[in-house]
mmCIF file of C-alpha atoms in Angstrom:
data_model
loop_
_atom_site.group_PDB
_atom_site.id
_atom_site.type_symbol
_atom_site.label_atom_id
_atom_site.label_comp_id
_atom_site.label_asym_id
_atom_site.label_seq_id
_atom_site.Cartn_x
_atom_site.Cartn_y
_atom_site.Cartn_z
ATOM 1 C CA UNK A 22 -101.120 7.181 30.782
ATOM 2 C CA UNK A 23 -99.566 9.380 28.223
ATOM 3 C CA UNK A 24 -97.334 10.914 30.878
ATOM 4 C CA UNK A 25 -95.973 7.485 31.846
ATOM 5 C CA UNK A 26 -95.103 6.668 28.215
ATOM 6 C CA UNK A 27 -93.292 9.929 27.920
ATOM 7 C CA UNK A 28 -91.265 9.196 31.050
ATOM 8 C CA UNK A 29 -90.332 5.750 29.733
ATOM 9 C CA UNK A 30 -89.113 7.239 26.461
ATOM 10 C CA UNK A 31 -87.114 9.860 28.306
ATOM 11 C CA UNK A 32 -85.522 7.185 30.530
ATOM 12 C CA UNK A 33 -84.731 5.033 27.518
ATOM 13 C CA UNK A 34 -83.187 7.978 25.726
ATOM 14 C CA UNK A 35 -81.127 8.817 28.814
ATOM 15 C CA UNK A 36 -79.883 5.242 29.036
ATOM 16 C CA UNK A 37 -78.956 5.234 25.354
ATOM 17 C CA UNK A 38 -77.260 8.596 25.674
ATOM 18 C CA UNK A 39 -75.325 7.387 28.715
ATOM 19 C CA UNK A 40 -74.314 4.197 26.936
ATOM 20 C CA UNK A 41 -73.188 6.151 23.872
ATOM 21 C CA UNK A 42 -71.220 8.529 26.071
ATOM 22 C CA UNK A 43 -69.493 5.606 27.789
ATOM 23 C CA UNK A 44 -68.729 4.072 24.424
ATOM 24 C CA UNK A 45 -67.312 7.336 23.137
ATOM 25 C CA UNK A 46 -65.244 7.823 26.269
ATOM 26 C CA UNK A 47 -63.944 4.262 25.949
ATOM 27 C CA UNK A 48 -63.028 4.750 22.299
ATOM 28 C CA UNK A 49 -61.376 8.065 23.033
ATOM 29 C CA UNK A 50 -59.367 6.485 25.868
ATOM 30 C CA UNK A 51 -58.332 3.621 23.568
ATOM 31 C CA UNK A 52 -57.420 6.051 20.800
ATOM 32 C CA UNK A 53 -55.468 8.159 23.270
ATOM 33 C CA UNK A 54 -53.561 5.072 24.400
ATOM 34 C CA UNK A 55 -52.866 4.158 20.783
ATOM 35 C CA UNK A 56 -51.664 7.667 20.068
ATOM 36 C CA UNK A 57 -49.442 7.504 23.133
ATOM 37 C CA UNK A 58 -48.033 4.167 21.999
ATOM 38 C CA UNK A 59 -47.559 5.492 18.503
ATOM 39 C CA UNK A 60 -45.740 8.531 19.848
ATOM 40 C CA UNK A 61 -43.548 6.267 21.973
ATOM 41 C CA UNK A 62 -42.759 4.139 18.905
ATOM 42 C CA UNK A 63 -41.907 7.247 16.920
ATOM 43 C CA UNK A 64 -39.636 8.493 19.701
ATOM 44 C CA UNK A 65 -37.993 5.075 19.944
ATOM 45 C CA UNK A 66 -37.542 4.990 16.155
ATOM 46 C CA UNK A 67 -36.012 8.484 16.195
ATOM 47 C CA UNK A 68 -33.654 7.400 18.971
ATOM 48 C CA UNK A 69 -32.595 4.349 16.999
ATOM 49 C CA UNK A 70 -32.072 6.432 13.867
ATOM 50 C CA UNK A 71 -29.972 8.924 15.836
ATOM 51 C CA UNK A 72 -27.905 6.070 17.278
ATOM 52 C CA UNK A 73 -27.498 4.578 13.801
ATOM 53 C CA UNK A 74 -26.489 7.971 12.433
ATOM 54 C CA UNK A 75 -23.874 8.391 15.176
ATOM 55 C CA UNK A 76 -22.589 4.869 14.555
ATOM 56 C CA UNK A 77 -22.430 5.535 10.817
ATOM 57 C CA UNK A 78 -20.510 8.739 11.453
ATOM 58 C CA UNK A 79 -18.058 6.887 13.693
ATOM 59 C CA UNK A 80 -17.626 4.210 11.026
ATOM 60 C CA UNK A 81 -17.085 6.897 8.418
ATOM 61 C CA UNK A 82 -14.440 8.584 10.557
ATOM 62 C CA UNK A 83 -12.732 5.244 11.162
ATOM 63 C CA UNK A 84 -12.859 4.484 7.448
ATOM 64 C CA UNK A 85 -11.355 7.878 6.660
ATOM 65 C CA UNK A 86 -8.574 7.223 9.166
ATOM 66 C CA UNK A 87 -7.957 3.763 7.698
ATOM 67 C CA UNK A 88 -7.830 5.168 4.157
ATOM 68 C CA UNK A 89 -5.504 7.943 5.289
ATOM 69 C CA UNK A 90 -3.228 5.372 6.884
ATOM 70 C CA UNK A 91 -3.235 3.255 3.726
ATOM 71 C CA UNK A 92 -2.462 6.318 1.597
ATOM 72 C CA UNK A 93 0.332 7.286 3.990
ATOM 73 C CA UNK A 94 1.841 3.801 3.735
ATOM 74 C CA UNK A 95 1.601 3.930 -0.059
ATOM 75 C CA UNK A 96 3.324 7.318 -0.143
ATOM 76 C CA UNK A 97 5.998 6.092 2.273
ATOM 77 C CA UNK A 98 6.654 3.037 0.180
ATOM 78 C CA UNK A 99 6.732 5.143 -2.948
ATOM 79 C CA UNK A 100 9.122 7.638 -1.363
ATOM 80 C CA UNK A 101 11.387 4.863 -0.170
ATOM 81 C CA UNK A 102 11.152 3.203 -3.580
ATOM 82 C CA UNK A 103 11.032 -0.277 -2.155
ATOM 83 C CA UNK A 104 11.372 -2.333 -5.315
ATOM 84 C CA UNK A 105 11.703 -6.078 -5.000
ATOM 85 C CA UNK A 106 13.108 -6.951 -8.402
ATOM 86 C CA UNK A 107 12.067 -10.438 -9.491
ATOM 87 C CA UNK A 108 14.152 -12.638 -11.735
ATOM 88 C CA UNK A 109 12.163 -12.355 -14.947
ATOM 89 C CA UNK A 110 13.921 -14.137 -17.736
ATOM 90 C CA UNK A 111 14.212 -12.576 -21.177
ATOM 91 C CA UNK A 112 12.976 -9.161 -19.977
ATOM 92 C CA UNK A 113 14.727 -5.878 -19.249
ATOM 93 C CA UNK A 114 13.574 -3.260 -16.775
ATOM 94 C CA UNK A 115 13.679 0.490 -17.113
ATOM 95 C CA UNK A 116 17.328 0.745 -16.099
ATOM 96 C CA UNK A 117 18.805 -0.908 -19.192
ATOM 97 C CA UNK A 118 22.150 0.869 -18.811
ATOM 98 C CA UNK A 119 22.781 -0.755 -15.448
ATOM 99 C CA UNK A 120 21.522 -4.081 -16.759
ATOM 100 C CA UNK A 121 23.843 -3.921 -19.768
ATOM 101 C CA UNK A 122 26.815 -3.389 -17.458
ATOM 102 C CA UNK A 123 26.488 -7.031 -16.399
ATOM 103 C CA UNK A 124 26.633 -8.368 -19.952
ATOM 104 C CA UNK A 125 30.414 -8.889 -19.794
ATOM 105 C CA UNK A 126 29.789 -11.622 -17.223
ATOM 106 C CA UNK A 127 28.418 -13.891 -19.949
ATOM 107 C CA UNK A 128 31.859 -13.988 -21.596
ATOM 108 C CA UNK A 129 33.499 -15.393 -18.441
ATOM 109 C CA UNK A 130 30.670 -17.611 -17.174
ATOM 110 C CA UNK A 131 28.991 -19.858 -19.765
ATOM 111 C CA UNK A 132 26.146 -20.735 -17.375
ATOM 112 C CA UNK A 133 25.028 -17.094 -17.481
ATOM 113 C CA UNK A 134 24.508 -17.221 -21.242
ATOM 114 C CA UNK A 135 21.277 -19.103 -20.613
ATOM 115 C CA UNK A 136 19.999 -16.422 -18.241
ATOM 116 C CA UNK A 137 17.722 -13.787 -19.753
ATOM 117 C CA UNK A 138 18.683 -10.989 -17.425
ATOM 118 C CA UNK A 139 21.553 -10.549 -14.974
ATOM 119 C CA UNK A 140 20.551 -8.109 -12.270
ATOM 120 C CA UNK A 141 20.253 -7.933 -8.463
ATOM 121 C CA UNK A 142 17.508 -10.032 -6.913
ATOM 122 C CA UNK A 143 16.483 -7.149 -4.664
ATOM 123 C CA UNK A 144 16.928 -3.407 -5.010
ATOM 124 C CA UNK A 145 15.763 -1.077 -2.246
ATOM 125 C CA UNK A 146 16.330 2.583 -2.991
ATOM 126 C CA UNK A 147 15.814 5.079 -5.771
ATOM 127 C CA UNK A 148 18.505 3.689 -8.098
ATOM 128 C CA UNK A 149 20.185 7.079 -8.039
ATOM 129 C CA UNK A 150 22.498 8.012 -10.921
ATOM 130 C CA UNK A 151 24.404 11.060 -12.147
ATOM 131 C CA UNK A 152 26.375 11.642 -8.935
ATOM 132 C CA UNK A 153 30.091 12.165 -8.387
ATOM 133 C CA UNK A 154 30.768 9.277 -5.996
ATOM 134 C CA UNK A 155 29.411 5.776 -5.494
ATOM 135 C CA UNK A 156 30.553 3.993 -2.319
ATOM 136 C CA UNK A 157 30.286 0.209 -2.349
ATOM 137 C CA UNK A 158 29.978 -1.986 0.763
ATOM 138 C CA UNK A 159 29.709 -5.755 0.365
ATOM 139 C CA UNK A 160 28.315 -7.605 3.390
ATOM 140 C CA UNK A 161 27.848 -11.236 4.420
ATOM 141 C CA UNK A 162 26.591 -12.992 7.522
ATOM 142 C CA UNK A 163 29.248 -13.204 10.262
ATOM 143 C CA UNK A 164 27.143 -15.281 12.636
ATOM 144 C CA UNK A 165 26.485 -13.590 15.960
ATOM 145 C CA UNK A 166 28.751 -10.641 15.148
ATOM 146 C CA UNK A 167 27.906 -7.754 12.825
ATOM 147 C CA UNK A 168 29.790 -4.519 12.153
ATOM 148 C CA UNK A 169 27.586 -3.218 9.341
ATOM 149 C CA UNK A 170 25.509 -0.788 11.409
ATOM 150 C CA UNK A 171 28.632 0.794 12.890
ATOM 151 C CA UNK A 172 30.292 1.027 9.471
ATOM 152 C CA UNK A 173 27.228 2.578 7.815
ATOM 153 C CA UNK A 174 26.713 5.049 10.621
ATOM 154 C CA UNK A 175 30.342 6.129 10.339
ATOM 155 C CA UNK A 176 30.211 6.482 6.544
ATOM 156 C CA UNK A 177 26.805 8.165 6.279
ATOM 157 C CA UNK A 178 26.865 10.477 9.291
ATOM 158 C CA UNK A 179 30.198 12.031 8.317
ATOM 159 C CA UNK A 180 28.907 13.499 5.069
ATOM 160 C CA UNK A 181 27.620 17.033 4.699
ATOM 161 C CA UNK A 182 24.118 17.443 3.173
ATOM 162 C CA UNK A 183 25.618 18.532 -0.154
ATOM 163 C CA UNK A 184 28.034 15.564 -0.152
ATOM 164 C CA UNK A 185 25.180 13.202 0.617
ATOM 165 C CA UNK A 186 23.223 14.657 -2.289
ATOM 166 C CA UNK A 187 26.133 14.094 -4.683
ATOM 167 C CA UNK A 188 26.787 10.472 -3.716
ATOM 168 C CA UNK A 189 25.184 7.083 -3.246
ATOM 169 C CA UNK A 190 26.170 4.371 -0.770
ATOM 170 C CA UNK A 191 25.396 0.860 -2.040
ATOM 171 C CA UNK A 192 25.118 -2.015 0.433
ATOM 172 C CA UNK A 193 25.398 -5.303 -1.438
ATOM 173 C CA UNK A 194 24.130 -8.338 0.481
ATOM 174 C CA UNK A 195 26.261 -11.194 -0.869
ATOM 175 C CA UNK A 196 24.668 -13.930 1.212
ATOM 176 C CA UNK A 197 22.041 -16.500 0.254
ATOM 177 C CA UNK A 198 20.706 -16.581 3.811
ATOM 178 C CA UNK A 199 17.301 -14.892 3.478
ATOM 179 C CA UNK A 200 17.144 -14.211 7.213
ATOM 180 C CA UNK A 201 20.365 -12.213 6.962
ATOM 181 C CA UNK A 202 19.033 -10.246 4.007
ATOM 182 C CA UNK A 203 15.866 -9.476 5.971
ATOM 183 C CA UNK A 204 17.880 -8.395 9.022
ATOM 184 C CA UNK A 205 19.982 -6.012 6.905
ATOM 185 C CA UNK A 206 16.890 -4.539 5.234
ATOM 186 C CA UNK A 207 15.103 -4.128 8.576
ATOM 187 C CA UNK A 208 18.116 -2.469 10.203
ATOM 188 C CA UNK A 209 18.723 -0.042 7.346
ATOM 189 C CA UNK A 210 15.059 0.889 6.774
ATOM 190 C CA UNK A 211 14.722 1.714 10.474
ATOM 191 C CA UNK A 212 18.087 3.317 11.211
ATOM 192 C CA UNK A 213 18.769 4.986 7.834
ATOM 193 C CA UNK A 214 15.248 5.672 6.585
ATOM 194 C CA UNK A 215 16.007 9.272 5.574
ATOM 195 C CA UNK A 216 18.967 8.238 3.433
ATOM 196 C CA UNK A 217 16.886 5.589 1.689
ATOM 197 C CA UNK A 218 14.127 8.102 0.989
ATOM 198 C CA UNK A 219 16.582 10.657 -0.385
ATOM 199 C CA UNK A 220 18.232 8.109 -2.673
ATOM 200 C CA UNK A 221 21.678 8.429 -1.103
ATOM 201 C CA UNK A 222 21.562 4.843 0.192
ATOM 202 C CA UNK A 223 20.618 1.613 -1.596
ATOM 203 C CA UNK A 224 20.443 -2.077 -0.762
ATOM 204 C CA UNK A 225 20.946 -4.787 -3.359
ATOM 205 C CA UNK A 226 21.305 -8.551 -3.144
ATOM 206 C CA UNK A 227 23.324 -10.743 -5.508
ATOM 207 C CA UNK A 228 21.318 -13.512 -7.229
ATOM 208 C CA UNK A 229 22.425 -17.058 -6.393
ATOM 209 C CA UNK A 230 22.549 -18.055 -10.075
ATOM 210 C CA UNK A 231 25.430 -15.607 -10.608
ATOM 211 C CA UNK A 232 27.996 -17.891 -8.968
ATOM 212 C CA UNK A 233 29.614 -20.667 -11.073
ATOM 213 C CA UNK A 234 29.262 -24.361 -10.226
ATOM 214 C CA UNK A 235 32.886 -24.599 -9.078
ATOM 215 C CA UNK A 236 31.974 -22.426 -6.107
ATOM 216 C CA UNK A 237 29.128 -24.692 -5.007
ATOM 217 C CA UNK A 238 31.309 -27.803 -5.345
ATOM 218 C CA UNK A 239 34.203 -26.395 -3.314
ATOM 219 C CA UNK A 240 31.925 -25.263 -0.492
ATOM 220 C CA UNK A 241 31.160 -28.906 0.333
ATOM 221 C CA UNK A 242 34.793 -30.109 0.489
ATOM 222 C CA UNK A 243 37.510 -29.890 3.142
ATOM 223 C CA UNK A 244 38.539 -26.723 5.001
ATOM 224 C CA UNK A 245 41.160 -25.819 2.391
ATOM 225 C CA UNK A 246 38.512 -26.008 -0.305
ATOM 226 C CA UNK A 247 36.112 -23.938 1.759
ATOM 227 C CA UNK A 248 38.781 -21.286 2.267
ATOM 228 C CA UNK A 249 39.485 -21.174 -1.456
ATOM 229 C CA UNK A 250 35.759 -21.023 -2.179
ATOM 230 C CA UNK A 251 35.388 -18.123 0.264
ATOM 231 C CA UNK A 252 38.248 -16.240 -1.421
ATOM 232 C CA UNK A 253 36.832 -16.852 -4.907
ATOM 233 C CA UNK A 254 33.354 -15.774 -3.850
ATOM 234 C CA UNK A 255 34.745 -12.579 -2.332
ATOM 235 C CA UNK A 256 36.340 -11.610 -5.663
ATOM 236 C CA UNK A 257 33.056 -12.265 -7.487
ATOM 237 C CA UNK A 258 31.068 -10.322 -4.882
ATOM 238 C CA UNK A 259 33.241 -7.254 -5.433
ATOM 239 C CA UNK A 260 32.997 -7.599 -9.228
ATOM 240 C CA UNK A 261 29.194 -7.716 -9.159
ATOM 241 C CA UNK A 262 29.028 -4.663 -6.906
ATOM 242 C CA UNK A 263 31.475 -2.700 -9.066
ATOM 243 C CA UNK A 264 29.477 -3.440 -12.225
ATOM 244 C CA UNK A 265 26.261 -2.306 -10.554
ATOM 245 C CA UNK A 266 27.864 0.932 -9.352
ATOM 246 C CA UNK A 267 29.716 1.754 -12.575
ATOM 247 C CA UNK A 268 26.878 3.623 -14.398
ATOM 248 C CA UNK A 269 25.934 5.657 -11.338
ATOM 249 C CA UNK A 270 28.883 7.942 -10.663
ATOM 250 C CA UNK A 271 32.152 9.440 -11.883
ATOM 251 C CA UNK A 272 34.170 7.720 -9.145
ATOM 252 C CA UNK A 273 33.790 4.483 -7.211
ATOM 253 C CA UNK A 274 35.091 3.984 -3.657
ATOM 254 C CA UNK A 275 35.408 0.418 -2.382
ATOM 255 C CA UNK A 276 34.735 -0.130 1.322
ATOM 256 C CA UNK A 277 33.936 -3.124 3.535
ATOM 257 C CA UNK A 278 31.282 -3.815 6.161
ATOM 258 C CA UNK A 279 33.687 -3.766 9.134
ATOM 259 C CA UNK A 280 35.379 -0.378 8.868
ATOM 260 C CA UNK A 281 35.029 3.094 10.360
ATOM 261 C CA UNK A 282 35.672 6.381 8.573
ATOM 262 C CA UNK A 283 37.459 9.456 9.851
ATOM 263 C CA UNK A 284 35.578 12.690 10.405
ATOM 264 C CA UNK A 285 35.346 14.774 7.229
ATOM 265 C CA UNK A 286 36.673 11.803 5.242
ATOM 266 C CA UNK A 287 34.399 12.606 2.300
ATOM 267 C CA UNK A 288 35.439 16.252 2.175
ATOM 268 C CA UNK A 289 39.095 15.210 2.215
ATOM 269 C CA UNK A 290 38.558 12.700 -0.599
ATOM 270 C CA UNK A 291 36.693 15.238 -2.727
ATOM 271 C CA UNK A 292 39.310 17.958 -2.219
ATOM 272 C CA UNK A 293 42.168 15.548 -2.917
ATOM 273 C CA UNK A 294 40.631 14.220 -6.147
ATOM 274 C CA UNK A 295 39.820 17.690 -7.439
ATOM 275 C CA UNK A 296 43.314 18.968 -6.665
ATOM 276 C CA UNK A 297 45.246 16.176 -8.404
ATOM 277 C CA UNK A 298 47.152 17.792 -11.257
ATOM 278 C CA UNK A 299 47.498 14.626 -13.329
ATOM 279 C CA UNK A 300 44.397 12.944 -14.745
ATOM 280 C CA UNK A 301 46.267 9.733 -15.567
ATOM 281 C CA UNK A 302 46.165 8.195 -12.120
ATOM 282 C CA UNK A 303 45.349 4.491 -11.945
ATOM 283 C CA UNK A 304 43.618 4.412 -8.566
ATOM 284 C CA UNK A 305 43.944 6.167 -5.204
ATOM 285 C CA UNK A 306 44.459 4.407 -1.875
ATOM 286 C CA UNK A 307 42.751 5.993 1.114
ATOM 287 C CA UNK A 308 43.734 2.951 3.202
ATOM 288 C CA UNK A 309 46.688 0.610 2.831
ATOM 289 C CA UNK A 310 44.756 -2.468 3.978
ATOM 290 C CA UNK A 311 43.485 -4.999 1.469
ATOM 291 C CA UNK A 312 40.755 -3.702 -0.804
ATOM 292 C CA UNK A 313 39.552 -1.027 1.645
ATOM 293 C CA UNK A 314 39.424 2.629 0.616
ATOM 294 C CA UNK A 315 40.421 2.140 -3.011
ATOM 295 C CA UNK A 316 39.061 4.856 -5.324
ATOM 296 C CA UNK A 317 38.617 4.193 -9.059
ATOM 297 C CA UNK A 318 37.377 6.191 -11.994
ATOM 298 C CA UNK A 319 34.077 4.597 -12.928
ATOM 299 C CA UNK A 320 35.052 4.593 -16.588
ATOM 300 C CA UNK A 321 37.928 2.207 -15.684
ATOM 301 C CA UNK A 322 35.839 -0.218 -13.607
ATOM 302 C CA UNK A 323 34.959 -2.488 -16.524
ATOM 303 C CA UNK A 324 38.658 -3.038 -17.295
ATOM 304 C CA UNK A 325 39.389 -3.830 -13.645
ATOM 305 C CA UNK A 326 36.482 -6.274 -13.475
ATOM 306 C CA UNK A 327 37.593 -8.022 -16.664
ATOM 307 C CA UNK A 328 41.059 -8.556 -15.197
ATOM 308 C CA UNK A 329 39.692 -9.770 -11.870
ATOM 309 C CA UNK A 330 37.402 -12.257 -13.637
ATOM 310 C CA UNK A 331 40.295 -13.629 -15.713
ATOM 311 C CA UNK A 332 42.143 -14.642 -12.541
ATOM 312 C CA UNK A 333 39.404 -14.854 -9.880
ATOM 313 C CA UNK A 334 40.367 -18.474 -9.097
ATOM 314 C CA UNK A 335 44.046 -17.673 -8.544
ATOM 315 C CA UNK A 336 44.480 -14.799 -6.070
ATOM 316 C CA UNK A 337 42.626 -12.538 -3.611
ATOM 317 C CA UNK A 338 41.375 -9.342 -5.163
ATOM 318 C CA UNK A 339 43.861 -7.027 -3.412
ATOM 319 C CA UNK A 340 46.766 -9.034 -4.885
ATOM 320 C CA UNK A 341 45.130 -8.969 -8.312
ATOM 321 C CA UNK A 342 45.008 -5.199 -7.963
ATOM 322 C CA UNK A 343 48.814 -5.178 -7.803
ATOM 323 C CA UNK A 344 49.082 -7.599 -10.717
ATOM 324 C CA UNK A 345 46.954 -5.481 -13.039
ATOM 325 C CA UNK A 346 49.318 -2.574 -12.449
ATOM 326 C CA UNK A 347 52.305 -4.726 -13.422
ATOM 327 C CA UNK A 348 50.556 -5.926 -16.579
ATOM 328 C CA UNK A 349 49.216 -2.570 -17.748
ATOM 329 C CA UNK A 350 51.880 -0.148 -16.595
ATOM 330 C CA UNK A 351 55.280 -1.889 -16.582
ATOM 331 C CA UNK A 352 56.860 -2.028 -20.026
ATOM 332 C CA UNK A 353 58.756 -5.159 -21.111
ATOM 333 C CA UNK A 354 62.480 -4.879 -20.500
ATOM 334 C CA UNK A 355 62.407 -1.822 -18.246
ATOM 335 C CA UNK A 356 64.023 -1.938 -14.836
ATOM 336 C CA UNK A 357 61.910 -2.570 -11.722
ATOM 337 C CA UNK A 358 63.087 0.792 -10.373
ATOM 338 C CA UNK A 359 61.660 2.644 -13.349
ATOM 339 C CA UNK A 360 58.355 0.790 -13.043
ATOM 340 C CA UNK A 361 58.262 1.532 -9.312
ATOM 341 C CA UNK A 362 58.774 5.228 -10.039
ATOM 342 C CA UNK A 363 55.801 5.206 -12.402
ATOM 343 C CA UNK A 364 53.895 3.345 -9.726
ATOM 344 C CA UNK A 365 54.230 6.307 -7.358
ATOM 345 C CA UNK A 366 52.865 8.683 -9.986
ATOM 346 C CA UNK A 367 49.721 6.821 -10.997
ATOM 347 C CA UNK A 368 49.033 4.540 -8.028
ATOM 348 C CA UNK A 369 48.545 7.293 -5.488
ATOM 349 C CA UNK A 370 48.524 6.795 -1.729
ATOM 350 C CA UNK A 371 46.823 9.320 0.545
ATOM 351 C CA UNK A 372 48.162 9.763 4.079
ATOM 352 C CA UNK A 373 46.982 9.538 6.744
ATOM 353 C CA UNK A 374 44.526 6.760 5.914
ATOM 354 C CA UNK A 375 40.863 7.719 6.136
ATOM 355 C CA UNK A 376 39.498 4.266 6.998
ATOM 356 C CA UNK A 377 40.312 1.778 9.718
ATOM 357 C CA UNK A 378 39.517 -1.910 9.845
ATOM 358 C CA UNK A 379 37.734 -2.700 13.135
ATOM 359 C CA UNK A 380 36.265 -6.159 12.555
ATOM 360 C CA UNK A 381 37.670 -9.126 14.444
ATOM 361 C CA UNK A 382 35.288 -11.879 13.359
ATOM 362 C CA UNK A 383 36.155 -12.624 9.739
ATOM 363 C CA UNK A 384 33.540 -13.200 7.074
ATOM 364 C CA UNK A 385 35.113 -16.656 6.815
ATOM 365 C CA UNK A 386 33.367 -18.750 9.518
ATOM 366 C CA UNK A 387 35.470 -19.355 12.618
ATOM 367 C CA UNK A 388 38.373 -17.153 11.605
ATOM 368 C CA UNK A 389 39.497 -14.048 13.482
ATOM 369 C CA UNK A 390 41.600 -11.214 12.108
ATOM 370 C CA UNK A 391 43.236 -8.267 13.831
ATOM 371 C CA UNK A 392 44.617 -6.275 10.877
ATOM 372 C CA UNK A 393 44.963 -2.539 11.504
ATOM 373 C CA UNK A 394 45.974 0.306 9.246
ATOM 374 C CA UNK A 395 49.088 1.795 10.885
ATOM 375 C CA UNK A 396 48.651 5.037 8.914
ATOM 376 C CA UNK A 397 45.132 5.722 10.200
#
């Protein structure tokens, strides 16, 4: 009897032991599966973190590139000194000397007395000063025809590096057409970027408020009135450009936007000016045509501009240039021959001419001109 009880207890213990073993095995298997899943999650998390790290690194590199590009653009703009000068009334900028040069305009034009500051609307360049020569080129829209790029290339490319350093070429956009201004700026900043960055080339635009009301009235009348308005405006355009250039250099050379220059023209001008024995010359002609190639002492420009503004309604500027000589240099009562002899001494002509007029389409709409310098 006792033996049977013992066997039952042993069997019961075996069953319990077996059940516990199965339970333990089941729990271990479950735990193993959980550990495997946990490991898989950890591996997946690590993979995502690695991917995120790589993506962050790529974003950082792209950000660095973007910042570098922005900094490059800022430096480029700074080097090119692209300054869009706004019309701020009753304020003066840093360049007060240049600004003060325009003050004489208030005497001749009452409407400018109400303006706080007379200065170009736009200046692109380094506003270079302290050089020997300033070369002025006034340009307007000629419709489908433009000679400006050819003229600039001829003038700029035929300077030596030292001559370029000691000069500044000023392109004055005397046209209210904003599209034309933009086209000039785009062309020059692309084709003559180095000259802009070095300060040897500048672009300015004349503010519309500079012109008197008589000009706006005549532009809306008949063809004769439009022609007179065009002539008057041309005189005023030159005057504005001359006043802007006056504080920059010792000498001022007037050019136009439809000319070409001879090779070594600048060297020849420099040598000729430095070798003139007399310092009393009035101006020097490096072309016999119109107002092209006329060289002035900058210290005399204000007197020339005053005279031009006194008679800007009466004659073209090249004829006024002859009149000012008669007024200033011919004494009352002397013979024309004696005055003509003095003319040769102080109104000097250089031969052969260093500039040729190549434009056919005039700046006056619809008009063609074929003038050539026979001494070129």
